[in-house]
Coordinates of C-alpha atoms in Angstrom, one line a residue:
X196 CA 148.1 27.4 112.3
X197 CA 151.4 27.5 110.4
X198 CA 154.5 29.6 110.1
X199 CA 154.5 29.0 106.4
X200 CA 152.6 32.2 105.4
X201 CA 152.8 33.0 101.8
X202 CA 154.9 36.2 102.3
X203 CA 157.6 36.9 99.7
X204 CA 160.9 38.6 100.9
X205 CA 159.5 42.2 101.0
X206 CA 160.4 45.2 103.1
X207 CA 164.1 44.4 103.3
X208 CA 164.9 48.0 102.5
X209 CA 162.9 49.3 105.5
X210 CA 164.6 49.8 108.8
X211 CA 163.4 47.3 111.4
X212 CA 162.7 49.9 114.0
X213 CA 160.5 51.8 111.5
X214 CA 158.6 48.6 110.9
X215 CA 158.2 48.1 114.7
X216 CA 156.9 51.7 115.1
X217 CA 154.4 51.1 112.2
X218 CA 153.3 47.8 113.8
X219 CA 152.8 49.4 117.3
X220 CA 150.9 52.3 115.8
X221 CA 148.6 50.0 113.8
X222 CA 147.9 47.8 116.8
X223 CA 147.3 50.8 119.1
X224 CA 144.9 52.5 116.6
X225 CA 142.8 49.3 116.3
X226 CA 142.7 48.9 120.1
X227 CA 141.6 52.5 120.6
X228 CA 138.6 51.8 118.2
X229 CA 137.9 48.5 120.0
X230 CA 137.8 50.3 123.4
X231 CA 135.5 53.0 122.0
X232 CA 133.0 50.4 120.8
X233 CA 133.1 48.2 123.9
X234 CA 133.5 50.8 126.7
X235 CA 130.6 52.9 125.4
X236 CA 128.0 50.4 126.6
X237 CA 127.3 48.5 129.9
X238 CA 127.8 44.8 130.6
X239 CA 124.2 43.9 129.6
X240 CA 124.7 45.4 126.1
X241 CA 128.1 43.7 125.8
X242 CA 126.7 40.2 126.5
X243 CA 123.4 40.6 124.6
X244 CA 122.9 39.5 121.1
X245 CA 121.4 42.4 119.3
X246 CA 120.8 40.5 116.1
X247 CA 121.2 36.8 115.1
X248 CA 123.4 38.2 112.3
X249 CA 126.0 39.5 114.8
X250 CA 128.0 38.2 117.8
X251 CA 127.6 39.6 121.3
X252 CA 130.2 42.4 121.5
X253 CA 132.0 40.6 124.3
X254 CA 132.6 37.7 122.0
X255 CA 134.3 40.0 119.5
X256 CA 136.4 41.5 122.3
X257 CA 137.8 38.1 123.6
X258 CA 138.1 36.7 120.0
X259 CA 140.4 39.6 119.1
X260 CA 142.5 38.8 122.1
X261 CA 142.5 35.0 121.4
X262 CA 143.6 35.4 117.8
X263 CA 146.4 37.8 118.9
X264 CA 147.5 35.2 121.5
X265 CA 147.5 32.3 119.0
X266 CA 149.4 34.2 116.3
X267 CA 151.7 36.6 118.0
X268 CA 152.4 34.9 121.4
X269 CA 152.3 31.2 120.3
X270 CA 153.2 31.2 116.6
X271 CA 155.6 34.1 116.5
X272 CA 156.9 34.3 120.1
X273 CA 156.9 30.5 120.8
X274 CA 155.3 31.1 124.2
X275 CA 153.1 28.7 126.1
X276 CA 149.3 29.1 125.7
X277 CA 147.7 31.4 128.2
X278 CA 144.1 30.2 127.9
X279 CA 144.1 27.1 125.6
X280 CA 140.7 26.1 127.0
X281 CA 139.0 29.0 125.3
X282 CA 140.4 28.5 121.8
X283 CA 137.3 26.6 120.7
X284 CA 134.9 29.1 122.1
X285 CA 136.4 31.9 119.9
X286 CA 136.8 29.8 116.8
X287 CA 134.7 31.7 114.2
X288 CA 134.5 28.6 112.0
X289 CA 133.3 26.3 114.7
X290 CA 130.5 28.5 116.1
X291 CA 128.1 30.5 113.8
X292 CA 127.2 33.9 115.1
X293 CA 123.6 33.0 116.0
X294 CA 124.9 30.3 118.5
X295 CA 127.6 32.3 120.3
X296 CA 125.4 33.7 123.1
X297 CA 124.9 30.1 124.3
X298 CA 128.6 29.6 124.8
X299 CA 130.3 30.0 128.2
X300 CA 132.0 33.2 127.1
X301 CA 134.4 35.2 129.3
X302 CA 132.4 37.9 131.1
X303 CA 133.2 41.5 130.1
X304 CA 135.7 42.3 132.9
X305 CA 137.6 39.1 132.3
X306 CA 137.6 39.6 128.5
X307 CA 139.1 43.0 128.9
X308 CA 141.9 41.8 131.3
X309 CA 142.7 38.9 128.9
X310 CA 142.9 41.1 125.8
X311 CA 145.0 43.7 127.7
X312 CA 147.4 41.0 129.0
X313 CA 147.8 39.5 125.6
X314 CA 148.6 42.9 124.1
X315 CA 151.2 43.6 126.7
X316 CA 153.0 40.4 125.9
X317 CA 152.6 40.8 122.2
X318 CA 154.4 44.1 122.3
X319 CA 157.2 42.4 124.1
X320 CA 157.4 39.8 121.4
X321 CA 157.4 42.6 118.8
X322 CA 160.4 44.2 120.4
X323 CA 162.4 40.9 120.5
X324 CA 161.5 39.5 117.0
X325 CA 164.0 39.9 114.1
X326 CA 162.1 41.4 111.2
X327 CA 164.9 41.2 108.6
X328 CA 167.6 38.9 107.3
X329 CA 166.8 35.2 107.8
X330 CA 163.5 35.9 109.6
X331 CA 160.7 33.5 109.1
X332 CA 158.1 34.3 106.5
X333 CA 155.4 34.9 109.1
X334 CA 157.3 37.7 110.7
X335 CA 159.3 39.1 107.7
X336 CA 158.7 42.9 107.6
X337 CA 156.3 42.5 110.5
X338 CA 153.7 40.7 108.5
X339 CA 152.0 38.8 111.5
X340 CA 151.7 42.0 113.5
X341 CA 150.1 43.9 110.6
X342 CA 147.8 40.9 110.0
X343 CA 146.6 41.0 113.6
X344 CA 146.0 44.8 113.5
X345 CA 144.0 44.3 110.3
X346 CA 142.0 41.5 111.9
X347 CA 141.1 43.7 114.9
X348 CA 140.1 46.5 112.5
X349 CA 137.7 44.1 110.7
X350 CA 136.0 43.3 114.0
X351 CA 135.8 46.9 114.8
X352 CA 133.7 47.2 111.6
X353 CA 131.4 44.3 112.6
X354 CA 131.0 45.8 116.1
X355 CA 130.0 49.1 114.6
X356 CA 127.3 47.3 112.7
X357 CA 126.2 45.7 116.0
X358 CA 125.8 49.2 117.5
X359 CA 123.6 50.1 114.6
X360 CA 121.4 47.1 115.3
X361 CA 121.1 47.5 119.1
X362 CA 118.2 49.1 120.8
X363 CA 118.5 52.0 123.3
X364 CA 120.1 55.4 123.4
X365 CA 122.8 56.3 120.9
X366 CA 126.2 56.1 122.5
X367 CA 128.6 56.8 119.6
X368 CA 129.6 60.1 118.1
X369 CA 132.4 61.5 116.1
X370 CA 133.7 64.8 114.9
X371 CA 132.6 66.0 111.5
X372 CA 134.7 64.7 108.6
X373 CA 136.8 67.2 106.6
X374 CA 134.7 69.2 104.2
X375 CA 134.7 67.3 100.9
X376 CA 135.1 68.9 97.5
X377 CA 132.0 70.7 96.3
X378 CA 130.4 68.6 93.6
X379 CA 128.0 71.3 92.3
X380 CA 130.0 72.0 89.2
X381 CA 130.7 68.4 88.3
X382 CA 128.9 66.4 85.7
X383 CA 126.6 63.6 86.9
X384 CA 128.9 60.9 85.6
X385 CA 132.2 60.5 83.8
X386 CA 133.6 58.0 81.4
X387 CA 136.5 55.9 82.6
X388 CA 138.5 54.8 79.5
X389 CA 139.1 51.1 79.2
X390 CA 142.5 49.5 79.1
X391 CA 145.1 47.7 81.2
X392 CA 145.6 48.3 84.9
X393 CA 147.6 46.7 87.7
X394 CA 145.6 44.7 90.3
X395 CA 147.2 43.5 93.5
X396 CA 150.6 44.1 94.9
X397 CA 154.1 42.6 94.9
X398 CA 155.6 45.3 97.2
X399 CA 153.3 45.8 100.2
X400 CA 154.7 43.6 103.0
X401 CA 151.4 43.3 104.9
X402 CA 149.2 42.3 101.9
X403 CA 147.4 39.0 102.3
X404 CA 147.9 36.1 99.9
X405 CA 144.7 36.9 98.0
X406 CA 146.1 40.4 97.2
X407 CA 149.3 39.0 95.6
X408 CA 151.0 39.2 93.2
X409 CA 150.6 42.3 91.2
X410 CA 149.2 41.4 87.7
X411 CA 147.8 43.2 84.7
X412 CA 144.1 43.1 83.9
X413 CA 142.1 44.5 81.0
X414 CA 138.9 46.5 81.9
X415 CA 136.3 47.7 79.4
X416 CA 135.3 51.4 79.4
X417 CA 132.6 52.3 81.9
X418 CA 130.6 55.3 83.3
X419 CA 130.6 56.1 87.0
X420 CA 128.9 58.8 89.1
X421 CA 131.1 61.6 90.2
X422 CA 129.7 61.6 93.7
X423 CA 127.9 59.1 96.0
X424 CA 124.1 58.8 95.7
X425 CA 122.5 61.1 98.3
X426 CA 119.7 60.0 100.6
X427 CA 117.6 62.7 99.0
X428 CA 118.1 61.3 95.5
X429 CA 117.2 57.8 96.8
X430 CA 114.2 59.2 98.5
X431 CA 113.0 60.5 95.2
X432 CA 113.6 57.0 93.7
X433 CA 111.3 55.6 96.4
X434 CA 108.6 58.3 95.9
X435 CA 108.7 57.6 92.1
X436 CA 107.8 54.0 92.7
X437 CA 111.2 52.5 92.3
X438 CA 110.4 49.6 94.6
X439 CA 107.4 48.7 92.4
X440 CA 109.1 48.5 89.0
X441 CA 111.1 45.5 88.1
X442 CA 113.1 47.3 85.4
X443 CA 115.2 49.1 88.0
X444 CA 116.4 45.9 89.7
X445 CA 118.8 43.0 89.0
X446 CA 116.9 39.7 89.1
X447 CA 118.3 38.8 92.5
X448 CA 117.4 42.2 93.9
X449 CA 113.9 42.1 92.5
X450 CA 113.4 38.7 94.0
X451 CA 114.4 40.0 97.4
X452 CA 112.1 43.0 97.1
X453 CA 109.2 40.7 96.3
X454 CA 110.0 38.0 98.8
X455 CA 110.3 40.5 101.8
X456 CA 107.8 43.2 100.6
X457 CA 110.5 45.8 100.7
X458 CA 109.5 49.5 100.1
X459 CA 112.6 51.4 101.5
X460 CA 116.1 50.7 102.8
X461 CA 116.6 49.0 106.1
X462 CA 116.2 51.5 109.0
X463 CA 114.1 53.8 106.9
X464 CA 110.4 54.3 107.5
X465 CA 107.8 57.0 106.6
X466 CA 105.7 58.6 109.3
X467 CA 103.2 61.4 108.7
X468 CA 104.9 62.4 105.4
X469 CA 108.4 62.5 106.9
X470 CA 111.1 59.9 106.6
X471 CA 112.6 58.6 109.8
X472 CA 115.9 56.7 109.9
X473 CA 117.0 54.5 112.8
X474 CA 120.6 55.1 113.8
X475 CA 122.3 53.2 116.5
X476 CA 118.9 52.0 117.8
X477 CA 117.2 55.4 118.0
X478 CA 114.5 56.6 115.6
X479 CA 115.2 60.2 114.5
X480 CA 114.0 62.4 111.6
X481 CA 116.6 62.6 108.9
X482 CA 116.5 60.4 105.9
X483 CA 117.7 63.4 104.0
X484 CA 120.1 64.1 101.2
X485 CA 123.4 63.5 103.0
X486 CA 125.6 61.4 100.9
X487 CA 126.2 57.8 101.9
X488 CA 124.1 56.1 104.5
X489 CA 127.0 54.0 105.6
X490 CA 129.1 57.2 106.0
X491 CA 126.3 58.6 108.2
X492 CA 126.5 55.5 110.3
X493 CA 130.3 55.7 110.8
X494 CA 130.0 59.4 112.0
X495 CA 127.7 58.2 114.7
X496 CA 125.0 59.3 116.9
X497 CA 123.3 62.4 115.5
X498 CA 120.6 62.7 112.9
X499 CA 119.1 66.0 111.7
X500 CA 115.6 66.7 110.3
X501 CA 115.3 67.1 106.5
X502 CA 115.6 70.7 105.5
X503 CA 113.4 70.7 102.4
X504 CA 114.3 69.8 98.8
X505 CA 117.1 72.3 98.4
X506 CA 118.8 71.0 101.6
X507 CA 118.3 67.4 100.5
X508 CA 119.9 68.1 97.1
X509 CA 122.9 69.8 98.6
X510 CA 123.5 67.3 101.4
X511 CA 121.2 68.0 104.4
X512 CA 120.9 70.7 107.0
X513 CA 121.2 70.7 110.8
X514 CA 118.5 71.7 113.2
X515 CA 118.4 75.4 112.5
X516 CA 122.1 75.4 111.8
X517 CA 124.5 75.3 108.9
X518 CA 124.3 72.6 106.2
X519 CA 126.2 69.4 106.5
X520 CA 129.1 68.9 104.1
X521 CA 128.2 69.0 100.5
X522 CA 128.1 66.0 98.3
X523 CA 131.5 65.1 96.8
X524 CA 134.6 62.9 97.4
X525 CA 135.2 62.2 101.0
X526 CA 138.4 62.0 103.1
X527 CA 138.9 59.1 105.5
X528 CA 136.7 59.3 108.6
X529 CA 137.7 59.1 112.3
X530 CA 136.0 55.7 112.8
X531 CA 136.2 54.5 109.2

């Protein structure tokens, strides 16, 4: 770990207290999501490995706290290590996910206490750290605090995937997203003219080194769909034999289809003429036309039966209730 982060002198025109408020908000928002994903299941689910592709949820929880301790308490605050003996346990490079259940991990209650204790001290460090004028690159404009908030958000995403892979009752839910723009009058696709564009940034103080600096790139013209592919449209691709025709697949994709005998997306299966989709470990009817399977996952918890072809085309229908939001551009989601 080093204090020589590649952070240019940005954010000097932003008041330090505004930066602190922004950092506190980002840290609190991420922690609220972490609590939702870890408090919604019991200790057995927290310590279980629901897939060899994923860590036990309790590993993610303590890893979040350990990274925060190493960067904000030790590197920024210059404080003594709280739990140096666990650094190796929560080193993501040292231990592949499949091996993590065999490690002597902190139990859930201890992991929660540890992460909360680290957070309290980190907020104290934030209050006493100069963010402008002569400040170190790691803390200039609050960079390290933003980096740790982003790191926790990344683990919130992986924990959400773990929830999708676990067995048992659905435990997540979220309010409906804002109603998107109705795409009924839009063309199927639009042409994006080619030309130069600016990639990256030289002004965002919390950008990582692989996002810097801003630079010009040329892009050829291309067509893009005006709305996400709906589950109903993809269902028709399956029913038309799309998984049996090589012409629709890139070479790597076709090789995977053949090697694993795939005939539908993961978590989809057909039963008695109706498609079922497993969501958060529960099989429900509902591989319908709602746009974006991943967006369905983020909303959490509830799947509705397909409402016929018209419902599938427009985005799905609830059980005897009004239709789900129509296909179109989406606003940010509560958990996304």
